[in-house]
Structure formats: structure tokens, C-alpha cells
Short mmCIF file of C-alpha atoms and ligand atoms in Angstrom, two decimals:
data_model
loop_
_atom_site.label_atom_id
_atom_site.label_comp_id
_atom_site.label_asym_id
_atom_site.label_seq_id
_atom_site.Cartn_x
_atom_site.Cartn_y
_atom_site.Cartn_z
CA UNK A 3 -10.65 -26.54 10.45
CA UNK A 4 -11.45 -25.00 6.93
CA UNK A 5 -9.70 -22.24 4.90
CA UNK A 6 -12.10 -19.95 2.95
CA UNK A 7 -9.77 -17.48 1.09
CA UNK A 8 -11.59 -14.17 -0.06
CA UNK A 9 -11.98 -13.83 -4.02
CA UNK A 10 -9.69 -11.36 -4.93
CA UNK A 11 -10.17 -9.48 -7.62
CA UNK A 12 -7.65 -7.24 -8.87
CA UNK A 13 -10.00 -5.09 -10.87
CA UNK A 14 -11.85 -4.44 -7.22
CA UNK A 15 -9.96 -1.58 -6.63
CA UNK A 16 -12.92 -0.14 -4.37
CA UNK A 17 -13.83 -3.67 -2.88
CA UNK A 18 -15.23 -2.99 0.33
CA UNK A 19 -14.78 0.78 0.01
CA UNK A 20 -18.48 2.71 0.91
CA UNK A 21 -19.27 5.44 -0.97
CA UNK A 22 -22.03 8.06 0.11
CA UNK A 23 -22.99 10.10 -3.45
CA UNK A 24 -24.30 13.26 -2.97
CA UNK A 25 -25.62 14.67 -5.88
CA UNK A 26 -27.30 18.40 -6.55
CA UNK A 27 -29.00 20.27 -9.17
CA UNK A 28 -26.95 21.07 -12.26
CA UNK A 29 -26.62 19.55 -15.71
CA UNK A 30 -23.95 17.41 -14.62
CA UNK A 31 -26.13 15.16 -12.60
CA UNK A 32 -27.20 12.73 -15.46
CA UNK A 33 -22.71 11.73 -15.24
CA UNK A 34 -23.45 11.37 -11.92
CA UNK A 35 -25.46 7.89 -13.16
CA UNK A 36 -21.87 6.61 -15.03
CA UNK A 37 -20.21 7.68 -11.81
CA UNK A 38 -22.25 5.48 -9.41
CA UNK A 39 -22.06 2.61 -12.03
CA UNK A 40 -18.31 2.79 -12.28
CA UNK A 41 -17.70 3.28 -8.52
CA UNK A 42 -20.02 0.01 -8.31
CA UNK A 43 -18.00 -2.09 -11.05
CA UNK A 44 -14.86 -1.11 -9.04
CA UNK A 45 -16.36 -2.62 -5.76
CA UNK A 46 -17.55 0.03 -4.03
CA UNK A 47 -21.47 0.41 -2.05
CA UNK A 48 -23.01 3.46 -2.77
CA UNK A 49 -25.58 5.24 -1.51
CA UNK A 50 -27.34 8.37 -3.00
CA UNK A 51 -28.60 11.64 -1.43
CA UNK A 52 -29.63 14.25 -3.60
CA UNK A 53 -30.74 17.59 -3.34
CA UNK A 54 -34.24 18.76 -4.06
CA UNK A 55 -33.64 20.22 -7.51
CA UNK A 56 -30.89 17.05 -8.32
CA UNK A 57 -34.18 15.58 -9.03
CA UNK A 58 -35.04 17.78 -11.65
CA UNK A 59 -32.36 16.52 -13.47
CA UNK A 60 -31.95 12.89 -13.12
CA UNK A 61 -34.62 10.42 -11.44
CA UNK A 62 -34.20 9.11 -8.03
CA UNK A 63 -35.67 5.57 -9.81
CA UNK A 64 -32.84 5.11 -12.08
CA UNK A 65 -29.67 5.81 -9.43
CA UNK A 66 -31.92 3.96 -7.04
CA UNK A 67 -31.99 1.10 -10.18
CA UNK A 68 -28.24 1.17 -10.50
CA UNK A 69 -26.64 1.25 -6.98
CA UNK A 70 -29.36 -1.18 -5.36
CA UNK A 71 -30.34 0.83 -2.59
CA UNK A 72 -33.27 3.66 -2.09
CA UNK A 73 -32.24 7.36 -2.60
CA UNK A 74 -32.33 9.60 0.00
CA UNK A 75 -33.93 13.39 -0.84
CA UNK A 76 -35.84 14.72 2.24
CA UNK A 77 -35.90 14.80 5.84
CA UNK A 78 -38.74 12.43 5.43
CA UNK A 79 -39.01 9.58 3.97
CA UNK A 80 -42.89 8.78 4.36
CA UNK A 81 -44.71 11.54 5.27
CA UNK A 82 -47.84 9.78 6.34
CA UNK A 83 -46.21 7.61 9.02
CA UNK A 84 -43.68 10.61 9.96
CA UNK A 85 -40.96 8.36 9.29
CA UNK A 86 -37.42 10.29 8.81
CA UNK A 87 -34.20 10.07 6.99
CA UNK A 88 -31.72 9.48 9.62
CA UNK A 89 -28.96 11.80 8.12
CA UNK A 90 -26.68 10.95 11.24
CA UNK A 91 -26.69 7.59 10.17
CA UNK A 92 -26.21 8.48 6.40
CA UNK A 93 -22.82 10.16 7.65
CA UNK A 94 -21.68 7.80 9.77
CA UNK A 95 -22.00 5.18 7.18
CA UNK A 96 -19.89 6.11 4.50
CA UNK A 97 -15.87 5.62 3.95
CA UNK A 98 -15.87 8.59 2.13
CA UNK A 99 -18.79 11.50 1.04
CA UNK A 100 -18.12 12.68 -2.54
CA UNK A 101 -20.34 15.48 -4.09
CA UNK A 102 -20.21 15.34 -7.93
CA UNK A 103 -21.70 17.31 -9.12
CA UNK A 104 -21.68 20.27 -6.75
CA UNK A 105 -23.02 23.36 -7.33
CA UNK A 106 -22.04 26.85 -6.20
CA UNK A 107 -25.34 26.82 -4.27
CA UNK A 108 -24.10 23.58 -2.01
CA UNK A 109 -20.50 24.70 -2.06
CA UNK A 110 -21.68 28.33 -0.40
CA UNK A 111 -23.97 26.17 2.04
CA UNK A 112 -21.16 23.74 3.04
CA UNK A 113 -18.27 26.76 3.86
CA UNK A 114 -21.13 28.60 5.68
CA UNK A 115 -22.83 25.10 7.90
CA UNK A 116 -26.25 26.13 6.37
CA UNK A 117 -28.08 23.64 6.64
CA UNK A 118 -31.94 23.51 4.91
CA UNK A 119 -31.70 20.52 2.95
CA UNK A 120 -31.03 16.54 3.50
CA UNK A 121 -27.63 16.66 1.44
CA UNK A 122 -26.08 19.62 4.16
CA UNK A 123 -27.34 17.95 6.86
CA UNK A 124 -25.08 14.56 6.07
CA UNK A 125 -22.28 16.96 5.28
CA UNK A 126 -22.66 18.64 8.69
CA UNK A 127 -22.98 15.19 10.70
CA UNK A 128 -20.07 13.41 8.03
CA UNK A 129 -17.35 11.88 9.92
CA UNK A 130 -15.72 10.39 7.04
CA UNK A 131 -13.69 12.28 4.42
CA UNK A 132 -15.63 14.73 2.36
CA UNK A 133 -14.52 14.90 -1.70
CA UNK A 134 -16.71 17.85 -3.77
CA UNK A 135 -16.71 17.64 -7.79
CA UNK A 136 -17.45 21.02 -8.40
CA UNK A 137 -19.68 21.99 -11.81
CA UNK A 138 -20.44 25.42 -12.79
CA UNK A 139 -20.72 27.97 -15.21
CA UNK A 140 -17.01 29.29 -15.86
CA UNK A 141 -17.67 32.70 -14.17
CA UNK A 142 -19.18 31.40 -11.52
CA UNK A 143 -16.27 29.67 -10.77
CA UNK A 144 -14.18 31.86 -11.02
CA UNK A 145 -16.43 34.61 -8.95
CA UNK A 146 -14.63 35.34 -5.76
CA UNK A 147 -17.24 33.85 -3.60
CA UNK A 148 -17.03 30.82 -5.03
CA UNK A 149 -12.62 30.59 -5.00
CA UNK A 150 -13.45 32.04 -1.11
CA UNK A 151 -15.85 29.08 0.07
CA UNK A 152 -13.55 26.36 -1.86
CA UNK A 153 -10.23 27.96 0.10
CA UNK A 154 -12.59 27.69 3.27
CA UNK A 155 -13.66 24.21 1.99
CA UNK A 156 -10.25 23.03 1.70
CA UNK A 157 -8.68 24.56 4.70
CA UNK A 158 -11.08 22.39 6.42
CA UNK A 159 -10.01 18.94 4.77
CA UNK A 160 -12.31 18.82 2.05
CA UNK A 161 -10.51 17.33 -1.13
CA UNK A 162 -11.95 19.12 -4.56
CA UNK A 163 -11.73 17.53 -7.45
CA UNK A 164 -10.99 20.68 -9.96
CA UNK A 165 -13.40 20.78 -12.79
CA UNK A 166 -11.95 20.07 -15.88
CA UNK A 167 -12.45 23.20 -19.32
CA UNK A 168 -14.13 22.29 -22.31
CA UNK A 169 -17.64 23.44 -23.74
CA UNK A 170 -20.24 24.48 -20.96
CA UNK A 171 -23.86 24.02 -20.72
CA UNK A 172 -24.39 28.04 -21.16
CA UNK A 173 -22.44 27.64 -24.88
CA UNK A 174 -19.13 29.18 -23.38
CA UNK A 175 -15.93 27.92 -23.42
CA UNK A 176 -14.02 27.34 -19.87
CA UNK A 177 -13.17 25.90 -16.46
CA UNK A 178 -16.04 24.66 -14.94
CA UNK A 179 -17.35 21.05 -16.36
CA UNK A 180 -17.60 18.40 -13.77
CA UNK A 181 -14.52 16.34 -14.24
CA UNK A 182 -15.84 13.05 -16.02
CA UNK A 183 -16.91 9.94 -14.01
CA UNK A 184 -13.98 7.49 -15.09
CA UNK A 185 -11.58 10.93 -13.85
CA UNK A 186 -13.40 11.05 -10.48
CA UNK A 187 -13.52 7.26 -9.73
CA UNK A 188 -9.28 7.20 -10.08
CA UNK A 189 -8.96 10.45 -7.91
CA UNK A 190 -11.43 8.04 -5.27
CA UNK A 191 -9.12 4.84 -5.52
CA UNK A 192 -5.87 7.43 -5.14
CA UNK A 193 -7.60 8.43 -2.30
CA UNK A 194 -8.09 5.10 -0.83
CA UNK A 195 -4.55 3.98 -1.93
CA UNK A 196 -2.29 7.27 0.13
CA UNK A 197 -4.82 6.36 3.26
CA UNK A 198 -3.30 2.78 3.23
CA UNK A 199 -0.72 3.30 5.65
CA UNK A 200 -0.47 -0.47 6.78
CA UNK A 201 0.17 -1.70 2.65
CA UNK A 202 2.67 -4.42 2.77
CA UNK A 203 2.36 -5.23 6.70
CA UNK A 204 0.85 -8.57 7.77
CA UNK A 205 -1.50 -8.92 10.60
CA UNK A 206 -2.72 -12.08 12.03
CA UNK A 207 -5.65 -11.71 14.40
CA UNK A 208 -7.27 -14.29 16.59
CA UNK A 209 -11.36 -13.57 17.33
CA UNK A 210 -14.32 -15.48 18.39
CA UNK A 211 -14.52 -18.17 20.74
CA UNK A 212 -13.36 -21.66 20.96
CA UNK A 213 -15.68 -25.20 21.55
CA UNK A 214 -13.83 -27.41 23.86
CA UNK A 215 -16.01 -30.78 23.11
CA UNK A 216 -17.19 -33.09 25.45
CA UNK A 217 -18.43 -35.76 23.54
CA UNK A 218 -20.47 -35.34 19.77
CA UNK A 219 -22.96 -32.85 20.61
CA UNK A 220 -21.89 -31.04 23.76
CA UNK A 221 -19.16 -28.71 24.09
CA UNK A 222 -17.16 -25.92 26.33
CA UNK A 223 -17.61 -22.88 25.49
CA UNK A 224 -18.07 -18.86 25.86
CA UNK A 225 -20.23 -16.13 24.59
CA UNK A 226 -17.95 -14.17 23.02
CA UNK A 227 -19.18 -13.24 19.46
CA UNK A 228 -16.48 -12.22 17.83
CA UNK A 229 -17.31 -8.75 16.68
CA UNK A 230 -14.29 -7.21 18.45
CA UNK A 231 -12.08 -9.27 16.15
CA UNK A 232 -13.52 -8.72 13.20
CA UNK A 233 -13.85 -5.00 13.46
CA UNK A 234 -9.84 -4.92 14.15
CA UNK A 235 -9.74 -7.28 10.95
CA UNK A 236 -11.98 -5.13 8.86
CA UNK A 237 -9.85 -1.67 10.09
CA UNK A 238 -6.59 -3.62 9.48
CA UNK A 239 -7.51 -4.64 5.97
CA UNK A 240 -9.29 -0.99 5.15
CA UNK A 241 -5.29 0.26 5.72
CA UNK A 242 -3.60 -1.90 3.53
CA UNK A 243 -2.58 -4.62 5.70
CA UNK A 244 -2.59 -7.90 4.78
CA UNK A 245 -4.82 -9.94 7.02
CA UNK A 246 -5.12 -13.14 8.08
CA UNK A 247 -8.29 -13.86 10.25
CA UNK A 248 -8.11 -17.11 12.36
CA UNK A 249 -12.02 -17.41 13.82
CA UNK A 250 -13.79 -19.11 16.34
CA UNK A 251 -17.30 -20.69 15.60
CA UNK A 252 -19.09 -17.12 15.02
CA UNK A 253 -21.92 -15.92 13.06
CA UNK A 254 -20.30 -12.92 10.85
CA UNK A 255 -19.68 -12.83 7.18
CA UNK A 256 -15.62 -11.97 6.34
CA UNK A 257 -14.56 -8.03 6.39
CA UNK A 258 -14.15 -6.62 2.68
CA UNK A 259 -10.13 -6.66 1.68
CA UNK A 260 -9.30 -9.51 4.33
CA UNK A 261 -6.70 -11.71 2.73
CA UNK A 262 -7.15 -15.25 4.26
CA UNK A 263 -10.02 -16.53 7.13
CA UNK A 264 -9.36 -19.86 8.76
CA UNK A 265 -12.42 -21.15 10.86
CA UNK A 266 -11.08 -23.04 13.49
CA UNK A 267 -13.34 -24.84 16.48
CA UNK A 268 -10.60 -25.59 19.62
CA UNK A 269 -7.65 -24.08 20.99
CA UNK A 270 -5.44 -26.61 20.04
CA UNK A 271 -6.75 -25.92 16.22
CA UNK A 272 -6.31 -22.37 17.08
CA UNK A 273 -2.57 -22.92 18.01
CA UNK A 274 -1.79 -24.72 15.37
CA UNK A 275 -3.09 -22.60 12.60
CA UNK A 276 -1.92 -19.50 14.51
CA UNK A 277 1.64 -20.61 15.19
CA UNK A 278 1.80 -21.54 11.38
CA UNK A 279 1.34 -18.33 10.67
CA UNK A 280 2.75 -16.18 12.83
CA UNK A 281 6.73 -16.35 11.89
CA UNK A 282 5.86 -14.52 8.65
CA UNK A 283 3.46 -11.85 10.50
CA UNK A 284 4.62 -8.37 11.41
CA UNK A 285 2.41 -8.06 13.75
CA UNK A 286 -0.29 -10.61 16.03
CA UNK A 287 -3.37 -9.35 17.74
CA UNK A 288 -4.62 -11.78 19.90
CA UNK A 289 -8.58 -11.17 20.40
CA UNK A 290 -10.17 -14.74 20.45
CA UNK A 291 -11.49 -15.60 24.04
CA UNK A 292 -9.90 -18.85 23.91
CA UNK A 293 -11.00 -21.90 26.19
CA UNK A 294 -8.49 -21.87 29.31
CA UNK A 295 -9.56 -25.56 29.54
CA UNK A 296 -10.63 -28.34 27.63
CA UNK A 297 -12.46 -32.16 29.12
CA UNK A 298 -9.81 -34.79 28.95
CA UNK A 299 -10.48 -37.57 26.54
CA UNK A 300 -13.87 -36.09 24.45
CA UNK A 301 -15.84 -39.06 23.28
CA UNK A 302 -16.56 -39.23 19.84
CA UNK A 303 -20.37 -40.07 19.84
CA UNK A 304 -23.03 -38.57 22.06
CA UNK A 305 -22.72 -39.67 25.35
CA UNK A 306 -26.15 -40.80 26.76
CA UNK A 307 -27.97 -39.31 29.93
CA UNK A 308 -26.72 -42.93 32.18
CA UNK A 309 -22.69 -42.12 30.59
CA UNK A 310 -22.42 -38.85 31.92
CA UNK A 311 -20.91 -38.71 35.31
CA UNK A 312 -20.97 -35.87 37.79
CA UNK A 313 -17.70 -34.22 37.54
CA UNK A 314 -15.64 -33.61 33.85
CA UNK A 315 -12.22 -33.89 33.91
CA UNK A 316 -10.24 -31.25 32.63
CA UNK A 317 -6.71 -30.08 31.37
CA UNK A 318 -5.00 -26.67 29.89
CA UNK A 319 -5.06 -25.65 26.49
CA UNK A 320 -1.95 -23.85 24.99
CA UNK A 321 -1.51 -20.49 25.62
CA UNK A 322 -1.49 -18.83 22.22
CA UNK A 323 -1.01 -15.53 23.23
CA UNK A 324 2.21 -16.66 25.65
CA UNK A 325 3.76 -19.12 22.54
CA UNK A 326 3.73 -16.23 20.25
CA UNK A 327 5.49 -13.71 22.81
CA UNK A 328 8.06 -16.44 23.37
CA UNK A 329 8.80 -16.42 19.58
CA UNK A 330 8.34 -12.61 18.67
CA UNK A 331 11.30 -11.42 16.93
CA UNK A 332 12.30 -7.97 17.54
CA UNK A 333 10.50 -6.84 15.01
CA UNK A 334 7.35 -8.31 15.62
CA UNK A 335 4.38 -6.14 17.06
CA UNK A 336 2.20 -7.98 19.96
CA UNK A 337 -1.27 -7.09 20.96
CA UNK A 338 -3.12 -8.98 23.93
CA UNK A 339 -6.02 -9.02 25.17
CA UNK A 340 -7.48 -9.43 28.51
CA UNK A 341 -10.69 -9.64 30.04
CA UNK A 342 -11.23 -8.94 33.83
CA UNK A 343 -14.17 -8.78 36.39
CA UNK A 344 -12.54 -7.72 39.17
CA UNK A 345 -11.88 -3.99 40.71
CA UNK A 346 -10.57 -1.59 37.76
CA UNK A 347 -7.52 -1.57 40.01
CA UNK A 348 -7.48 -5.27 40.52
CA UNK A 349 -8.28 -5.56 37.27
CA UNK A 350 -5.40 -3.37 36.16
CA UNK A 351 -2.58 -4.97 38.14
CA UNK A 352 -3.79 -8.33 36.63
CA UNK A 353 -3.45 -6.63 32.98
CA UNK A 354 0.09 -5.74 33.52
CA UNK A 355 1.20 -8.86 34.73
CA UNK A 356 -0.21 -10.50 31.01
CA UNK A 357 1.56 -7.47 29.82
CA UNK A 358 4.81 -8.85 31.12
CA UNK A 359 4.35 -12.49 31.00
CA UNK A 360 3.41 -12.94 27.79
CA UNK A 361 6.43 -10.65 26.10
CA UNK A 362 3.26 -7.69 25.21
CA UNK A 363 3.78 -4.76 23.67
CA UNK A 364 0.18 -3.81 23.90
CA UNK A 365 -2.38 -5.39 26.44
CA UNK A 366 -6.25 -4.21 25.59
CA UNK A 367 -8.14 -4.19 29.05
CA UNK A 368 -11.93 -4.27 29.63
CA UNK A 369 -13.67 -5.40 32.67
CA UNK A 370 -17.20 -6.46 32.66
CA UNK A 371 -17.28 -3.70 35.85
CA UNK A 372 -18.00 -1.05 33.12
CA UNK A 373 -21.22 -1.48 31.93
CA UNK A 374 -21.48 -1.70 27.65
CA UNK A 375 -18.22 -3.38 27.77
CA UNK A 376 -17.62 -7.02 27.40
CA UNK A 377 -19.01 -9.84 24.90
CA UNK A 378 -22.77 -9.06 24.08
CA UNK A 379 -22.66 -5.43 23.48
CA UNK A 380 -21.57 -3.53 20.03
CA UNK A 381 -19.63 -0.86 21.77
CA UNK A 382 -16.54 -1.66 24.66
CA UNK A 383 -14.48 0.46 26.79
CA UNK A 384 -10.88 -0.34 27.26
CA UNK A 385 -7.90 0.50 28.76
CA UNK A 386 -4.75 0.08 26.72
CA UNK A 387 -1.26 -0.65 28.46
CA UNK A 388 1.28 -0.31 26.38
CA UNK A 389 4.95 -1.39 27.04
CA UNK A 390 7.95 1.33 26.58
CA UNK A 391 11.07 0.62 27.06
CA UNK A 392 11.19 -0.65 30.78
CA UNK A 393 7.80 2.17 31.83
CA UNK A 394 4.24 1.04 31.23
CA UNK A 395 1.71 3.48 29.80
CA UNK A 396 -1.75 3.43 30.06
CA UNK A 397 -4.38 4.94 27.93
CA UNK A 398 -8.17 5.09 28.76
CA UNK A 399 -10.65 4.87 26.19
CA UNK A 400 -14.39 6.08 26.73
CA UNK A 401 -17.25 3.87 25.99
CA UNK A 402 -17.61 3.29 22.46
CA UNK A 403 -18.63 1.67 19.71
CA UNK A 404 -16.63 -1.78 18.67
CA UNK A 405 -15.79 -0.23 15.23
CA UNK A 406 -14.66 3.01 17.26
CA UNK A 407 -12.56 1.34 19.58
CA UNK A 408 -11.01 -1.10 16.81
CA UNK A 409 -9.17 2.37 15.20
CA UNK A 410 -8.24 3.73 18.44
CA UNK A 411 -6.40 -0.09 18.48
CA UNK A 412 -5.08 0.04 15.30
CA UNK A 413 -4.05 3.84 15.47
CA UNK A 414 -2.07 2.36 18.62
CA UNK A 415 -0.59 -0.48 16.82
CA UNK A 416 0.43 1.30 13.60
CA UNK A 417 2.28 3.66 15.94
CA UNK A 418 4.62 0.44 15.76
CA UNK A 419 4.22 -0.91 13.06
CA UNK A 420 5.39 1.96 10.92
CA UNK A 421 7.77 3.69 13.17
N1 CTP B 516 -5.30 -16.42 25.12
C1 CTP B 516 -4.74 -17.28 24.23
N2 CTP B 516 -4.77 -18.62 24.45
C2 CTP B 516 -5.35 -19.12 25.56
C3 CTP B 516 -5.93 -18.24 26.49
C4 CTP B 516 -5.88 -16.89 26.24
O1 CTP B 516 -4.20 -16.83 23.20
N3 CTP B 516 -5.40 -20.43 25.74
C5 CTP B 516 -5.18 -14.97 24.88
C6 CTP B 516 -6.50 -14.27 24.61
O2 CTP B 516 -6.76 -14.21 23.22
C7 CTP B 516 -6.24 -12.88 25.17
C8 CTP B 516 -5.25 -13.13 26.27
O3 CTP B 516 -4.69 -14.41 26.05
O4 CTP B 516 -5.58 -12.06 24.23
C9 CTP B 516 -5.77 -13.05 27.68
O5 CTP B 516 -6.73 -14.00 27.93
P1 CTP B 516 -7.33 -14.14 29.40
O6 CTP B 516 -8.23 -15.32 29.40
O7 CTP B 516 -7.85 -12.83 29.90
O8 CTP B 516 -6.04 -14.36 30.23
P2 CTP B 516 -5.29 -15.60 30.76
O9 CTP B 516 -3.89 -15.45 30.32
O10 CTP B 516 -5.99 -16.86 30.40
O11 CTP B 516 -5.34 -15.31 32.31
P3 CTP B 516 -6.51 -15.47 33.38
O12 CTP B 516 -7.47 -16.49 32.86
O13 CTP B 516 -5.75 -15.90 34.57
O14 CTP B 516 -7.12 -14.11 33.55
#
């Protein structure tokens, strides 16, 4: 069993945080450089899409030179081969799309869904949250157009950073200079900071599997991979909460922001670790597809093909899951697990009965009936059954993503944890 605590740096204020940089064609763009460089010194990833005439302004080599990563400009990205910018991708990626600078020309386009170059695209397919950093002359600011497609702009959810006044590129005086990069890259980590509604809250969460040895080399085990887990983990610690990750053998690096991993191989080192824990917790999600059963008496060296009999004895491993509903406080927030094969109604009897067994107040259901759900794949559909007051409720999820379905979790569990 080893502990790996995360580095924490308190200067990271962005650690983990992914920023996509759009960046279009106005005088402001060389800040835009200083702006990528301090997002990156505050622990953000960045990646850079820039309008046609952004280029004109400041070179795709050197933002490509500062964040790391190539700059995206057009819909292709080698014209020979055909290959293509997948701008779907570029706006599902990001925690957050900030435009700095933007010009009237992309505000217009973004109020009005035009969409005729790369940068509009990724604002049209953005599911994140969208920031623009206006910069303009000071007339063009204030030009009714422009105060209509901001109002528009903002009555859809887009945050604007106001430009700040001072001397303009035209030689007048006024409202209209992008605000400076150090400016932008606090109103970013304010932004971060109000969307951490889980700050202060403790989560432990079991994920992975668990090796049940037989002797030295061999070992019980499932195929779980732990991705579930570490998705809730990673959402968890992207809200605030402080997060405690006990996990199976698995091949993933840690989240961003999670406080404390503790690799663990067995249940019983999985119990042990997790009941240590778990009195200071607010809350417990228990993903890990723990071992029901373990062989009796594992020898320690490799057992050779004339030692191994025909039949392995085995015995129970502690119920983690059922040991931490018998000591949840009142206060404490439970989420379980369970994994069924069986008829969805089958399946969802059998859910309810963990649900009430175990002292639940959430059980997450999937059955390897639906196809996509289950241990190999990257997306899962679940049914959540969620205990209120003496009624059970049940909620259906579609078939989605593992990162997808980890929010609809957490959205679930913060109901509870904040309430
Ligand atoms: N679990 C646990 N410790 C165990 C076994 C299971 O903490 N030794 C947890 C899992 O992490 C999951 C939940 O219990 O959250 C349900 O696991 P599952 O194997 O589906 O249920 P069981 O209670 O073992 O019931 P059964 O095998 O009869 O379906």
C-alpha cells in the first residue's frame, strides 16, 4: 500500500484548470503572448485558436513556443492530406473558452452564430463557459451595435471582461484597451474560485479493482479500469472538494487538484485505508469493483505447476461499502455502486436492496444489458436510486460519456452535500 500525495502548490491557482485561448486580429494580440504565459505559470493548459488576421499580428510559432501545443487557425490543418481541425473537439476540451483580445468583428459574429472561421466554429460547438476580453477603438465600443451584441452576449452566459481606458492604438483617449494579461488571469482564477461549490467538503472515493493473490505471481481479479472513479475524483476536485482517492492496481495518472491517492492492491488494504479515512469525510463514494472473495491462505512464493490443486479455497472480503453505511453519521453523504447483469428490472430490484442494506443514500446502477456500459468502455449508462425520506427515486441517465456521467453524479451528490 503506498501514499503518493499530489505536490501542491499554492501559487497553482489554475492547476489543472484548461484553458482554450482564442485570439483575433487587433493590436492587442501581441498581450495575448503574456496572457498565455501567465495562465501557464498559474497551472493552467492552454490551447490557441486564432483567427485568420490574429496572425497578422502575432505568429502562430511563438504562442505555439510558449503554451507547448500547435495553434489552431483553419478548418484544415494539412491541406495536402485533407486532414481537419476538429473544432468539436477543440470545444469540448476546454474548462473554460476566453477570447482576449476580441474584436467587434468576432463579437458581431458570436451574438449573430455566424460562423466562417475556425475561432466561431469552437464558440458555436463550446460547451464550457465562454469569457470575451473585448479590444476596440473607443467609438466602436461604444457604437450601439457593439453595446447590442455584448447585452445579447451576456444574456446568453458569456462573462466580458470590460476593457479597461487609457491611450488607444488610433492616438485617442478612452474605453476600449484590452484589460492587461495579469487583470484577465485574476478575473479567470475568480472564475474558477465562485464555480467551487464543493470548497471545504471532503470526499473519499474508492475506484479500480482489487488483486486477491493466490500465491507470488497469480492473483484474483477483475477488469475494471478504473476510469469511472477517477472521473468522479477529477469532477470532485475541479469543485473544490477535497479528495482523497483510494485506487486499485490501475493504469491512470492522478486527476489535477486531487488532495491525497493511496494505491492499494486487496480489499482488506482497501478497508483499512478506507475506514481510516472515512470518519473525517463528508461524504464516501464507493466506485472500486472490489473482490467479493479472496483464496484462503495465499502462498508467498510461486506455487509450481505439481502445487496447484484443482479447486482454490475461498473466503469473503469485508464489505466496504456496508462498514461505512454502518458508521455514517447523519451527516455523512453515501454513494454506492452496483453492477448487475441481470433483467433491468431484476437488475433494479437487486439495486434497491444495496440501497437499503448498506444504509445508501445514492446507489449508481448499470447493467452490462445496456450495451457501452460497464468496465471497458469510456462512456456508461446508469440509473441512479436515490433514497428520500422513506420513498425511493430513480433517475435514468442516457448513454454517455464517463466524464459526462461523473457530473450528472456529482450534480446528484452536491444536491446533499450543500443542502
Ligand atoms: N463493495 C465494497 N466492498 C466489497 C464489495 C463491494 O465496498 N467487498 C462496494 C462496491 O464498491 C460497490 C458496491 O459495493 O459500490 C456494490 O458492489 P457489488 O459487487 O455490485 O455488490 P455486492 O454488495 O457485492 O452484491 P452482489 O455481489 O450480490 O451483487
Amino acid at each position: 500500500m503506498t501514499g503518493t500525495p499530489e505536490p501542491q502548490n499554492e501559487n497553482l491557482t489554475l492547476l489543472g484548470r484548461r484553458v482554450l485561448l482564442g485570439i483575433t486580429g487587433s493590436i492587442a494580440a501581441y498581450k495575448s503572448a503574456f496572457l498565455a504565459r501567465e495562465l501557464i505559470k498559474r497551472g493552467a493548459e492552454v490551447r490557441i485558436v486564432m483567427t485568420p488576421s490574429a496572425i497578422e499580428f502575432i505568429t502562430p510559432l511563438t504562442l505555439s513556443t510558449l503554451t507547448g501545443k500547435p495553434v489552431h487557425s483553419d478548418f484544415t490543418e494539412n491541406k495536402d492530406s485533407g486532414e481537419w481541425t476538429n473544432h468539436v473537439e477543440l470545444g469540448l476540451w476546454g474548462d473554460l473558452f476566453l477570447t482576449a483580445p476580441c474584436t467587434a468583428a468576432t463579437l458581431s459574429a458570436f451574438a449573430n452564430g455566424t460562423c466562417s472561421n475556425l475561432l466561431q466554429a469552437v464558440f458555436l460547438s463550446a460547451r464550457c463557459p465562454v469569457m470575451v476580453a473585448p479590444a476596440m477603438d473607443l467609438d466602436m465600443f461604444t457604437n450601439e451595435a457593439t453595446l447590442v451584441n455584448l447585452k445579447t452576449l451576456g444574456e446568453r452566459g458569456v462573462s466580458v471582461i470590460e476593457p479597461a481606458s487609457g491611450a488607444l492604438a488610433s492616438g485617442l483617449e478612452g474605453k476600449g484597451r484590452m484589460e492587461e494579461p495579469e487583470a484577465i488571469a485574476d478575473f479567470v482564477e475568480d472564475f474558477f474560485k465562485i464555480g467551487m461549490p464543493l470548497a471545504g467538503k471532503k470526499v473519499v472515493v474508492t475506484a479500480g479493482p482489487t488483486e486477491e493473490p493466490i500465491d507470488a505471481v497469480r492473483y484474483l481479479g477483475n477488469r475494471s479500469t478504473g476510469k469511472m472513479g477517477f472521473e468522479l475524483a477529477a469532477r470532485l476536485a475541479n469543485l473544490g472538494a477535497s479528495v482523497t482517492l483510494i485506487a486499485g492496481p490501475v493504469k491512470l495518472d492522478t486527476p489535477p487538484r486531487v488532495s491525497k491517492r493511496i494505491d492499494v492492491m486487496t480489499a482488506k488494504e482497501m478497508y483499512e485505508v478506507t475506514m481510516e479515512v472515512w470518519p473525517e469525510m463528508d461524504a464516501g463514494i464507493a466506485c472500486a469493483a472490489v473482490a467479493d472473495m479472496r483464496p484462503v491462505n495465499p502462498a508467498s512464493s510461486k506455487l509450481h505447476r505439481g502445487d496447484l490443486t484443482d479447486e482454490i479455497m475461498l473466503e469473503n472480503t469485508p464489505d466496504i461499502l456496508l462498514e461505512m453505511g454502518v458508521r455514517k453519521s447523519a451527516s455523512q453523504v453515501l454513494m454506492g455502486f452496483a453492477l448487475e447483469t441481470d433483467s433491468v428490472e431484476e437488475s433494479l430490484k437487486s439495486a434497491e436492496g444495496k440501497l437499503e442494506r448498506k444504509n445508501l443514500d445514492f446507489i449508481v446502477m448499470n447493467t452490462l444489458a445496456d450495451e457501452g456500459a460497464g468496465f471497458s468502455h469510456d462512456t456508461n449508462k446508469v440509473t441512479v436510486l436515490q433514497k428520500v425520506n422513506i420513498h425511493t427515486e430513480t433517475r435514468i441517465f442516457e448513454l454517455k460519456s464517463k466524464r459526462e456521467v461523473a457530473h450528472d453524479l456529482i450534480d446528484m451528490l452536491s444536491t446533499l452535500l450543500i443542502s
